[in-house]
Amino acid sequence: MDKVLKHLSSGRLLRFVTSALILAIVGMQSFALWRSYQETWHDGERYTANTISVLAGAIERDFLLVESSLTGLAEALREPTLMALPAALRQRVLFRRAGDANDFGVMLVLDAQGNVLFDDSEEDLSGINFADRDYFRVQRDNPNAGVYVSRPFLSRLSSPERAIGISRRINGSDGSFAGVVVASIRLVYFQQMFERVKLPPGGIVRLTRTDGTVVLRYPSTDGRGNAGDEVTPDVLQRQASAMPDDWRVETSQIDGQRRFLRTMLVKGYPLSVTVGVSARQQFGGWYLRAAITLALTLTVSLLLALTVAALSTSLRRSREMERQLERMAITDSLTGLPNRRALDLTLEVEMQRSRREQRELAVLMIDIDHFKRVNDTHGHAMGDAVLAEVAHRVQRAACRPGDFVCRYGGEEFVVVLPETPSAGAELVAERIRAGVAANAIVTHGLAIEITVSVGIAVQRADDGPGELIARSDTALYTAKRAGRNRVARLEAFAA
């Protein structure tokens, strides 16, 4: 004890203990700061990885939808009877899939000189030539261009907007260039998508062509999304070819800021999505926490965790809202049945499967007899009640797994019957007709006798969805002319 007191009084042991204590405190603080630094790093990695995966996947899905619409348009153009159709029907045949992509821009069919042959625009485009657009020139000059994504351009419509074009080449019967089918996508579509991303301060989202052309940057530095600006292709290639779990520090060629970036290619298209977070913003909190106490460090980490949790909750709610809107978009609010858009999607799939499996497919077109008289006599509220009850009875009669019932419009319903020959379709149609007519519809204190007429058409080898619906409609009017409250069918024949 005396020796210890001596050493303490000399100051050597005291200095040793003090130094050890200081080293321990510094060590604990250093370890805590190192852990905090690692957590901040991994938070940025997770954020950019999750964000870029969602954005790239959404863009890929939407581009596939546009490409499918272009494919359908190109296939329709090869129909030899196309020009013989009435203009309204021809328009419906050509652009029957365009409604799936109506949140984007216009779809055009251009001839070999770049003039508009057909379009789904509400404006008159007959005097506009698009031969100078790169989506036209590339297809004209390269027979193997495939699906081409253009550079950003300013639309030539009456309300000009910046957009990009997705085009496919049309070949003549001899393989020569015959024109282009193209769909435009307004840049405001990407703007709205990127605005839904909760970027941290100084963060950016950028959609870029693989040749280095910026399609859209959010937020922009020029007020127009930096569309058309250039990023050095070798920098872009280095970013896109990095390991999936890698993110890098790069100095922006657009605004000069240093950011941690992650880049992902959009599968199947010459595009990449880059998500970046500001290096200063990402680690600013850590530098501040390095100068203050461990308690404040833990507090800031907790706030960051709460921020991430709030972002996750916001994204989850946004996804659920999107799913709900998608369901509403294909459902008729009055009857609860699928609507005409759902029919377009379903009929296309069922017809392809019918051809692939060499099975018959029947379509029933149903119309309520004298429905206008119900509205005129009893009012629209009564008419709505009749529509809802008829829809219920039709759905109850067409109840096999795979049968599809939808409201086609007004007082018309359509039933799609997979794997059903003509005779079977007639049995179902008669069951529907009898089921509707069996009992009066009682509503608003009144009993109303209601009947329906049904037209039947069976898929032929050369039918498209439009032709099959049109033939069922013809059969329906045959039933109408024969006196209503009956079933009529058009016989199918082998093609």
Short mmCIF file of C-alpha atoms in Angstrom, two decimals, residues 48-474:
data_model
loop_
_atom_site.label_atom_id
_atom_site.label_comp_id
_atom_site.label_asym_id
_atom_site.label_seq_id
_atom_site.Cartn_x
_atom_site.Cartn_y
_atom_site.Cartn_z
CA THR A 48 -30.31 2.98 -53.21
CA ALA A 49 -30.63 -0.77 -53.81
CA ASN A 50 -34.33 -0.87 -52.92
CA THR A 51 -35.16 2.35 -54.78
CA ILE A 52 -33.35 1.44 -57.97
CA SER A 53 -34.84 -2.05 -58.01
CA VAL A 54 -38.38 -0.66 -57.77
CA LEU A 55 -37.79 2.01 -60.44
CA ALA A 56 -36.01 -0.25 -62.94
CA GLY A 57 -38.68 -2.92 -62.52
CA ALA A 58 -41.52 -0.45 -63.01
CA ILE A 59 -39.93 1.05 -66.14
CA GLU A 60 -39.27 -2.42 -67.58
CA ARG A 61 -42.88 -3.51 -67.01
CA ASP A 62 -44.28 -0.35 -68.59
CA PHE A 63 -41.94 -0.58 -71.60
CA LEU A 64 -42.98 -4.20 -72.12
CA LEU A 65 -46.60 -3.03 -72.15
CA VAL A 66 -45.79 -0.42 -74.81
CA GLU A 67 -43.79 -2.96 -76.82
CA SER A 68 -46.72 -5.40 -76.67
CA SER A 69 -49.02 -2.66 -77.97
CA LEU A 70 -46.62 -1.97 -80.85
CA THR A 71 -46.43 -5.68 -81.66
CA GLY A 72 -50.22 -5.88 -81.77
CA LEU A 73 -50.34 -2.81 -84.00
CA ALA A 74 -47.75 -4.28 -86.38
CA GLU A 75 -49.65 -7.57 -86.51
CA ALA A 76 -52.90 -5.78 -87.27
CA LEU A 77 -51.24 -3.93 -90.17
CA ARG A 78 -50.46 -7.26 -91.84
CA GLU A 79 -54.15 -8.16 -92.06
CA PRO A 80 -54.98 -8.15 -95.80
CA THR A 81 -58.56 -7.00 -95.19
CA LEU A 82 -57.57 -4.04 -93.03
CA MET A 83 -58.12 -1.28 -95.57
CA ALA A 84 -61.51 -2.69 -96.55
CA LEU A 85 -62.85 -2.16 -93.04
CA PRO A 86 -64.89 0.93 -92.15
CA ALA A 87 -62.69 3.67 -90.71
CA ALA A 88 -64.06 3.41 -87.16
CA LEU A 89 -63.68 -0.35 -87.06
CA ARG A 90 -60.22 -0.16 -88.62
CA GLN A 91 -59.17 2.30 -85.93
CA ARG A 92 -60.47 -0.04 -83.24
CA VAL A 93 -58.67 -3.04 -84.74
CA LEU A 94 -55.38 -1.16 -85.07
CA PHE A 95 -55.33 0.42 -81.66
CA ARG A 96 -57.27 -2.13 -79.61
CA ARG A 97 -54.29 -2.50 -77.27
CA ALA A 98 -53.44 1.18 -77.18
CA GLY A 99 -55.82 1.71 -74.24
CA ASP A 100 -53.43 -0.35 -72.09
CA ALA A 101 -50.82 2.35 -72.65
CA ASN A 102 -53.03 5.42 -72.60
CA ASP A 103 -51.15 6.96 -69.69
CA PHE A 104 -48.21 7.55 -72.03
CA GLY A 105 -48.39 9.34 -75.41
CA VAL A 106 -49.66 8.80 -78.94
CA MET A 107 -49.12 5.79 -81.19
CA LEU A 108 -48.33 6.36 -84.87
CA VAL A 109 -48.03 4.28 -88.02
CA LEU A 110 -45.60 6.01 -90.41
CA ASP A 111 -45.02 5.13 -94.05
CA ALA A 112 -41.61 4.76 -95.68
CA GLN A 113 -41.35 8.54 -96.10
CA GLY A 114 -42.22 9.33 -92.48
CA ASN A 115 -45.78 10.47 -93.14
CA VAL A 116 -48.59 9.51 -90.76
CA LEU A 117 -50.79 6.66 -92.03
CA PHE A 118 -52.70 5.98 -88.83
CA ASP A 119 -52.63 7.39 -85.31
CA ASP A 120 -54.62 7.32 -82.09
CA SER A 121 -54.27 11.04 -81.47
CA GLU A 122 -57.25 13.32 -81.09
CA GLU A 123 -55.45 15.86 -83.28
CA ASP A 124 -55.09 15.89 -87.06
CA LEU A 125 -51.54 14.72 -87.78
CA SER A 126 -51.94 14.16 -91.52
CA GLY A 127 -49.71 17.08 -92.48
CA ILE A 128 -46.80 16.27 -90.14
CA ASN A 129 -43.71 14.37 -91.29
CA PHE A 130 -41.48 12.52 -88.83
CA ALA A 131 -38.70 11.34 -91.15
CA ASP A 132 -36.14 13.42 -89.23
CA ARG A 133 -36.75 11.64 -85.94
CA ASP A 134 -34.05 9.18 -84.89
CA TYR A 135 -36.67 6.53 -84.10
CA PHE A 136 -37.57 6.64 -87.81
CA ARG A 137 -34.07 6.97 -89.26
CA VAL A 138 -32.60 4.10 -87.24
CA GLN A 139 -35.38 1.72 -88.31
CA ARG A 140 -35.08 2.86 -91.92
CA ASP A 141 -31.32 2.39 -92.07
CA ASN A 142 -30.96 -0.75 -89.97
CA PRO A 143 -33.20 -3.77 -90.72
CA ASN A 144 -32.02 -5.41 -87.49
CA ALA A 145 -32.64 -2.47 -85.14
CA GLY A 146 -35.43 -4.30 -83.30
CA VAL A 147 -37.15 -2.23 -80.63
CA TYR A 148 -35.48 1.19 -80.57
CA VAL A 149 -35.66 3.76 -77.76
CA SER A 150 -35.12 7.28 -79.09
CA ARG A 151 -33.38 10.33 -77.74
CA PRO A 152 -35.63 12.89 -76.01
CA PHE A 153 -37.46 15.22 -78.41
CA LEU A 154 -40.01 18.03 -78.32
CA SER A 155 -43.45 16.84 -79.46
CA ARG A 156 -44.94 18.44 -82.56
CA LEU A 157 -48.51 18.28 -81.25
CA SER A 158 -50.46 21.41 -80.43
CA SER A 159 -49.35 21.18 -76.78
CA PRO A 160 -45.64 20.36 -77.18
CA GLU A 161 -44.11 18.19 -74.49
CA ARG A 162 -40.77 16.48 -74.21
CA ALA A 163 -40.99 12.76 -74.88
CA ILE A 164 -39.10 9.71 -76.12
CA GLY A 165 -40.24 7.25 -78.77
CA ILE A 166 -40.25 3.44 -78.86
CA SER A 167 -40.34 2.17 -82.43
CA ARG A 168 -40.43 -1.02 -84.47
CA ARG A 169 -39.72 -1.45 -88.16
CA ILE A 170 -42.43 -2.47 -90.65
CA ASN A 171 -41.23 -4.54 -93.59
CA GLY A 172 -42.99 -5.01 -96.90
CA SER A 173 -43.75 -8.40 -98.38
CA ASP A 174 -40.34 -8.35 -100.11
CA GLY A 175 -38.51 -7.45 -96.90
CA SER A 176 -37.97 -3.82 -97.87
CA PHE A 177 -38.57 -0.94 -95.47
CA ALA A 178 -42.28 -0.06 -95.40
CA GLY A 179 -42.50 2.25 -92.41
CA VAL A 180 -42.46 2.38 -88.62
CA VAL A 181 -44.84 1.88 -85.72
CA VAL A 182 -43.95 4.15 -82.83
CA ALA A 183 -45.33 4.98 -79.39
CA SER A 184 -44.27 8.10 -77.54
CA ILE A 185 -43.77 8.28 -73.78
CA ARG A 186 -44.01 11.73 -72.27
CA LEU A 187 -41.16 12.62 -69.93
CA VAL A 188 -43.73 13.86 -67.42
CA TYR A 189 -44.57 10.16 -66.89
CA PHE A 190 -41.03 9.54 -65.59
CA GLN A 191 -41.14 12.86 -63.70
CA GLN A 192 -44.23 11.75 -61.80
CA MET A 193 -42.69 8.34 -61.10
CA PHE A 194 -39.49 9.88 -59.73
CA GLU A 195 -41.38 12.46 -57.68
CA ARG A 196 -42.94 9.59 -55.73
CA VAL A 197 -39.47 8.59 -54.55
CA LYS A 198 -38.67 10.21 -51.20
CA LEU A 199 -35.17 11.38 -52.04
CA PRO A 200 -32.91 12.66 -49.26
CA PRO A 201 -31.55 16.20 -49.65
CA GLY A 202 -29.07 16.33 -52.49
CA GLY A 203 -30.28 12.99 -53.88
CA ILE A 204 -30.99 12.39 -57.57
CA VAL A 205 -32.66 9.88 -59.86
CA ARG A 206 -31.53 9.75 -63.48
CA LEU A 207 -32.79 7.75 -66.49
CA THR A 208 -30.10 7.56 -69.17
CA ARG A 209 -29.63 5.91 -72.55
CA THR A 210 -26.61 3.63 -72.75
CA ASP A 211 -24.99 6.04 -75.22
CA GLY A 212 -24.85 8.63 -72.42
CA THR A 213 -27.91 10.71 -73.35
CA VAL A 214 -29.90 11.80 -70.31
CA VAL A 215 -33.61 11.05 -70.71
CA LEU A 216 -34.63 12.66 -67.41
CA ARG A 217 -32.91 13.76 -64.22
CA TYR A 218 -34.83 14.51 -61.04
CA PRO A 219 -34.43 17.03 -59.61
CA SER A 220 -33.15 18.86 -62.67
CA THR A 221 -30.71 21.74 -62.85
CA ASP A 222 -32.25 23.41 -65.92
CA GLY A 223 -35.99 23.20 -65.23
CA ARG A 224 -36.60 20.68 -68.03
CA GLY A 225 -35.25 17.49 -66.53
CA ASN A 226 -31.80 17.89 -68.14
CA ALA A 227 -33.27 15.95 -71.08
CA GLY A 228 -30.69 15.58 -73.85
CA ASP A 229 -27.67 16.32 -71.65
CA GLU A 230 -24.72 14.00 -72.07
CA VAL A 231 -23.03 11.72 -69.57
CA THR A 232 -19.70 10.28 -70.69
CA PRO A 233 -20.54 6.73 -71.90
CA ASP A 234 -17.45 5.16 -70.29
CA VAL A 235 -18.50 6.58 -66.91
CA LEU A 236 -22.02 5.26 -67.43
CA GLN A 237 -20.70 1.86 -68.52
CA ARG A 238 -18.45 1.70 -65.47
CA GLN A 239 -21.39 2.49 -63.23
CA ALA A 240 -23.75 -0.02 -64.87
CA SER A 241 -21.19 -2.84 -65.00
CA ALA A 242 -20.31 -2.58 -61.31
CA MET A 243 -21.18 -5.45 -59.00
CA PRO A 244 -24.86 -5.49 -57.90
CA ASP A 245 -23.86 -4.83 -54.29
CA ASP A 246 -21.44 -2.02 -55.16
CA TRP A 247 -22.04 1.67 -54.91
CA ARG A 248 -19.44 4.23 -55.74
CA VAL A 249 -18.46 7.84 -55.17
CA GLU A 250 -18.66 9.86 -58.38
CA THR A 251 -18.51 13.58 -59.09
CA SER A 252 -21.54 14.60 -61.17
CA GLN A 253 -20.79 15.89 -64.67
CA ILE A 254 -24.00 17.94 -64.47
CA ASP A 255 -23.84 19.79 -61.14
CA GLY A 256 -20.34 18.89 -59.86
CA GLN A 257 -21.59 17.34 -56.59
CA ARG A 258 -20.01 14.20 -55.16
CA ARG A 259 -22.53 11.45 -54.61
CA PHE A 260 -22.73 7.80 -53.76
CA LEU A 261 -24.30 6.26 -56.89
CA ARG A 262 -25.87 2.96 -57.83
CA THR A 263 -26.76 2.19 -61.47
CA MET A 264 -28.91 -0.61 -62.89
CA LEU A 265 -29.69 -1.44 -66.51
CA VAL A 266 -33.35 -1.69 -67.51
CA LYS A 267 -33.57 -5.29 -68.66
CA GLY A 268 -34.12 -5.64 -72.39
CA TYR A 269 -33.75 -1.94 -73.23
CA PRO A 270 -30.78 0.42 -73.82
CA LEU A 271 -31.52 2.37 -70.66
CA SER A 272 -30.11 2.60 -67.17
CA VAL A 273 -31.47 4.02 -63.92
CA THR A 274 -29.11 5.75 -61.51
CA VAL A 275 -29.98 6.63 -57.92
CA GLY A 276 -27.58 8.86 -56.02
CA VAL A 277 -27.37 10.29 -52.53
CA SER A 278 -25.21 13.26 -51.64
CA ALA A 279 -21.93 12.23 -50.00
CA ARG A 280 -22.03 15.33 -47.81
CA GLN A 281 -25.63 14.77 -46.82
CA GLN A 282 -25.18 11.03 -46.33
CA PHE A 283 -22.33 11.45 -43.84
CA GLY A 284 -23.01 14.99 -42.59
CA GLY A 285 -24.80 13.64 -39.56
CA TRP A 286 -21.91 11.31 -38.82
CA TYR A 287 -19.37 14.16 -38.88
CA LEU A 288 -21.59 16.10 -36.51
CA ARG A 289 -21.98 13.12 -34.20
CA ALA A 290 -18.15 12.68 -34.15
CA ALA A 291 -17.82 16.02 -32.34
CA ILE A 292 -20.48 15.43 -29.72
CA THR A 293 -21.34 12.90 -27.08
CA LEU A 294 -22.21 9.24 -27.52
CA ALA A 295 -25.70 9.95 -26.24
CA LEU A 296 -26.41 12.38 -29.05
CA THR A 297 -24.97 9.86 -31.54
CA LEU A 298 -27.49 7.28 -30.37
CA THR A 299 -30.29 9.87 -30.60
CA VAL A 300 -29.44 10.75 -34.20
CA SER A 301 -29.27 7.03 -35.10
CA LEU A 302 -32.73 6.57 -33.64
CA LEU A 303 -34.08 9.51 -35.68
CA LEU A 304 -32.57 7.97 -38.81
CA ALA A 305 -34.22 4.64 -38.05
CA LEU A 306 -37.56 6.39 -37.58
CA THR A 307 -37.07 8.20 -40.90
CA VAL A 308 -36.37 4.91 -42.71
CA ALA A 309 -39.40 3.32 -41.04
CA ALA A 310 -41.59 6.25 -42.14
CA LEU A 311 -40.28 5.93 -45.69
CA SER A 312 -41.00 2.20 -45.72
CA THR A 313 -44.54 2.82 -44.46
CA SER A 314 -45.09 5.48 -47.10
CA LEU A 315 -43.88 3.19 -49.91
CA ARG A 316 -46.05 0.32 -48.64
CA ARG A 317 -49.14 2.53 -48.57
CA SER A 318 -48.31 3.83 -52.04
CA ARG A 319 -48.03 0.29 -53.43
CA GLU A 320 -51.33 -0.72 -51.83
CA MET A 321 -53.04 2.35 -53.30
CA GLU A 322 -51.63 1.50 -56.75
CA ARG A 323 -52.96 -2.07 -56.48
CA GLN A 324 -56.38 -0.73 -55.46
CA LEU A 325 -56.43 1.68 -58.40
CA GLU A 326 -55.51 -1.15 -60.76
CA ARG A 327 -58.43 -3.22 -59.47
CA MET A 328 -60.79 -0.26 -59.86
CA ALA A 329 -59.59 0.33 -63.43
CA ILE A 330 -60.89 -3.07 -64.61
CA THR A 331 -64.12 -3.26 -62.57
CA ASP A 332 -67.56 -1.83 -63.42
CA SER A 333 -68.71 0.09 -60.34
CA LEU A 334 -72.44 -0.48 -60.88
CA THR A 335 -72.51 -4.26 -61.38
CA GLY A 336 -69.24 -5.28 -59.78
CA LEU A 337 -68.37 -7.21 -62.94
CA PRO A 338 -65.12 -6.78 -64.88
CA ASN A 339 -65.39 -4.00 -67.44
CA ARG A 340 -64.53 -3.74 -71.12
CA ARG A 341 -60.86 -3.12 -70.48
CA ALA A 342 -60.70 -6.36 -68.51
CA LEU A 343 -62.42 -8.08 -71.45
CA ASP A 344 -59.75 -6.84 -73.85
CA LEU A 345 -57.02 -8.29 -71.65
CA THR A 346 -58.81 -11.59 -70.96
CA LEU A 347 -60.07 -12.31 -74.48
CA GLU A 348 -56.62 -11.84 -76.00
CA VAL A 349 -55.12 -14.40 -73.59
CA GLU A 350 -57.96 -16.92 -73.97
CA MET A 351 -57.86 -16.76 -77.78
CA GLN A 352 -54.12 -17.38 -77.81
CA ARG A 353 -54.53 -20.32 -75.45
CA SER A 354 -57.40 -21.70 -77.53
CA ARG A 355 -55.23 -21.70 -80.65
CA ARG A 356 -52.25 -23.16 -78.81
CA GLU A 357 -54.26 -26.02 -77.28
CA GLN A 358 -56.54 -26.39 -80.35
CA ARG A 359 -59.68 -26.05 -78.29
CA GLU A 360 -62.85 -24.20 -79.12
CA LEU A 361 -63.73 -20.84 -77.60
CA ALA A 362 -67.17 -19.23 -77.63
CA VAL A 363 -68.31 -15.67 -76.92
CA LEU A 364 -71.84 -14.66 -75.92
CA MET A 365 -73.08 -11.11 -76.52
CA ILE A 366 -76.09 -10.36 -74.29
CA ASP A 367 -78.43 -7.38 -74.52
CA ILE A 368 -81.38 -6.49 -72.29
CA ASP A 369 -84.54 -6.22 -74.40
CA HIS A 370 -86.35 -2.87 -74.37
CA PHE A 371 -84.04 -1.49 -71.69
CA LYS A 372 -84.57 2.08 -72.90
CA ARG A 373 -88.26 1.64 -72.13
CA VAL A 374 -87.35 0.79 -68.51
CA ASN A 375 -85.30 3.98 -68.16
CA ASP A 376 -87.91 6.12 -69.86
CA THR A 377 -90.81 4.70 -67.86
CA HIS A 378 -89.31 4.17 -64.42
CA GLY A 379 -86.22 6.34 -64.33
CA HIS A 380 -82.49 5.68 -64.30
CA ALA A 381 -82.38 4.55 -60.68
CA MET A 382 -84.72 1.69 -61.60
CA GLY A 383 -82.63 1.01 -64.71
CA ASP A 384 -79.48 0.73 -62.61
CA ALA A 385 -81.17 -1.74 -60.29
CA VAL A 386 -82.27 -3.83 -63.29
CA LEU A 387 -78.73 -3.81 -64.70
CA ALA A 388 -77.27 -4.98 -61.39
CA GLU A 389 -79.81 -7.82 -61.05
CA VAL A 390 -79.38 -8.98 -64.65
CA ALA A 391 -75.61 -9.00 -64.13
CA HIS A 392 -76.11 -11.18 -61.07
CA ARG A 393 -78.33 -13.63 -62.96
CA VAL A 394 -75.93 -13.84 -65.91
CA GLN A 395 -72.99 -14.48 -63.61
CA ARG A 396 -74.96 -17.15 -61.75
CA ALA A 397 -75.78 -18.94 -65.03
CA ALA A 398 -72.21 -18.82 -66.40
CA CYS A 399 -70.60 -20.30 -63.32
CA ARG A 400 -67.98 -22.77 -64.54
CA PRO A 401 -64.36 -22.22 -63.51
CA GLY A 402 -62.79 -20.24 -66.33
CA ASP A 403 -66.03 -18.64 -67.56
CA PHE A 404 -65.62 -14.86 -67.77
CA VAL A 405 -68.56 -12.44 -67.47
CA CYS A 406 -68.18 -8.70 -67.97
CA ARG A 407 -70.26 -5.61 -68.61
CA TYR A 408 -69.51 -4.57 -72.19
CA GLY A 409 -71.27 -1.21 -72.00
CA GLY A 410 -74.76 0.18 -71.52
CA GLU A 411 -77.16 -2.76 -71.24
CA GLU A 412 -74.80 -5.22 -72.95
CA PHE A 413 -72.82 -8.03 -71.31
CA VAL A 414 -70.22 -10.41 -72.74
CA VAL A 415 -69.50 -13.96 -71.60
CA VAL A 416 -66.27 -15.72 -72.66
CA LEU A 417 -66.55 -19.53 -72.57
CA PRO A 418 -63.17 -21.29 -72.90
CA GLU A 419 -63.11 -24.91 -74.16
CA THR A 420 -66.74 -24.65 -75.22
CA PRO A 421 -68.08 -25.80 -78.62
CA SER A 422 -71.04 -24.23 -80.35
CA ALA A 423 -73.60 -26.63 -78.86
CA GLY A 424 -72.26 -26.11 -75.32
CA ALA A 425 -72.30 -22.36 -75.76
CA GLU A 426 -75.93 -22.55 -76.87
CA LEU A 427 -76.82 -24.47 -73.69
CA VAL A 428 -75.16 -21.80 -71.52
CA ALA A 429 -76.81 -19.00 -73.52
CA GLU A 430 -80.22 -20.61 -73.14
CA ARG A 431 -79.63 -21.03 -69.41
CA ILE A 432 -78.81 -17.33 -69.16
CA ARG A 433 -81.86 -16.31 -71.21
CA ALA A 434 -84.17 -18.52 -69.18
CA GLY A 435 -82.63 -17.48 -65.87
CA VAL A 436 -83.24 -13.80 -66.60
CA ALA A 437 -86.79 -14.32 -67.87
CA ALA A 438 -87.84 -16.78 -65.15
CA ASN A 439 -88.75 -14.23 -62.49
CA ALA A 440 -89.68 -10.59 -62.60
CA ILE A 441 -87.14 -8.19 -61.11
CA VAL A 442 -88.61 -6.62 -58.00
CA THR A 443 -87.12 -3.28 -57.04
CA HIS A 444 -88.35 0.05 -55.68
CA GLY A 445 -91.69 -1.61 -54.95
CA LEU A 446 -92.28 -2.63 -58.58
CA ALA A 447 -92.03 -5.94 -60.43
CA ILE A 448 -90.58 -5.64 -63.94
CA GLU A 449 -90.53 -8.43 -66.51
CA ILE A 450 -87.13 -8.48 -68.17
CA THR A 451 -85.81 -10.61 -71.03
CA VAL A 452 -82.50 -10.74 -72.85
CA SER A 453 -81.35 -11.65 -76.34
CA VAL A 454 -78.12 -13.59 -76.78
CA GLY A 455 -75.78 -13.85 -79.76
CA ILE A 456 -73.20 -16.65 -79.99
CA ALA A 457 -69.97 -16.73 -81.98
CA VAL A 458 -67.30 -19.44 -81.90
CA GLN A 459 -63.67 -18.55 -82.58
CA ARG A 460 -62.37 -19.18 -86.07
CA ALA A 461 -58.72 -19.79 -86.94
CA ASP A 462 -58.25 -16.32 -88.42
CA ASP A 463 -60.25 -14.40 -85.81
CA GLY A 464 -58.83 -11.57 -83.77
CA PRO A 465 -60.62 -10.35 -80.63
CA GLY A 466 -62.33 -7.59 -82.60
CA GLU A 467 -63.66 -9.97 -85.24
CA LEU A 468 -64.94 -12.46 -82.67
CA ILE A 469 -66.78 -9.73 -80.74
CA ALA A 470 -68.17 -8.30 -83.97
CA ARG A 471 -69.57 -11.70 -85.05
CA SER A 472 -71.18 -12.27 -81.65
CA ASP A 473 -72.74 -8.81 -82.01
CA THR A 474 -74.09 -9.81 -85.44
#
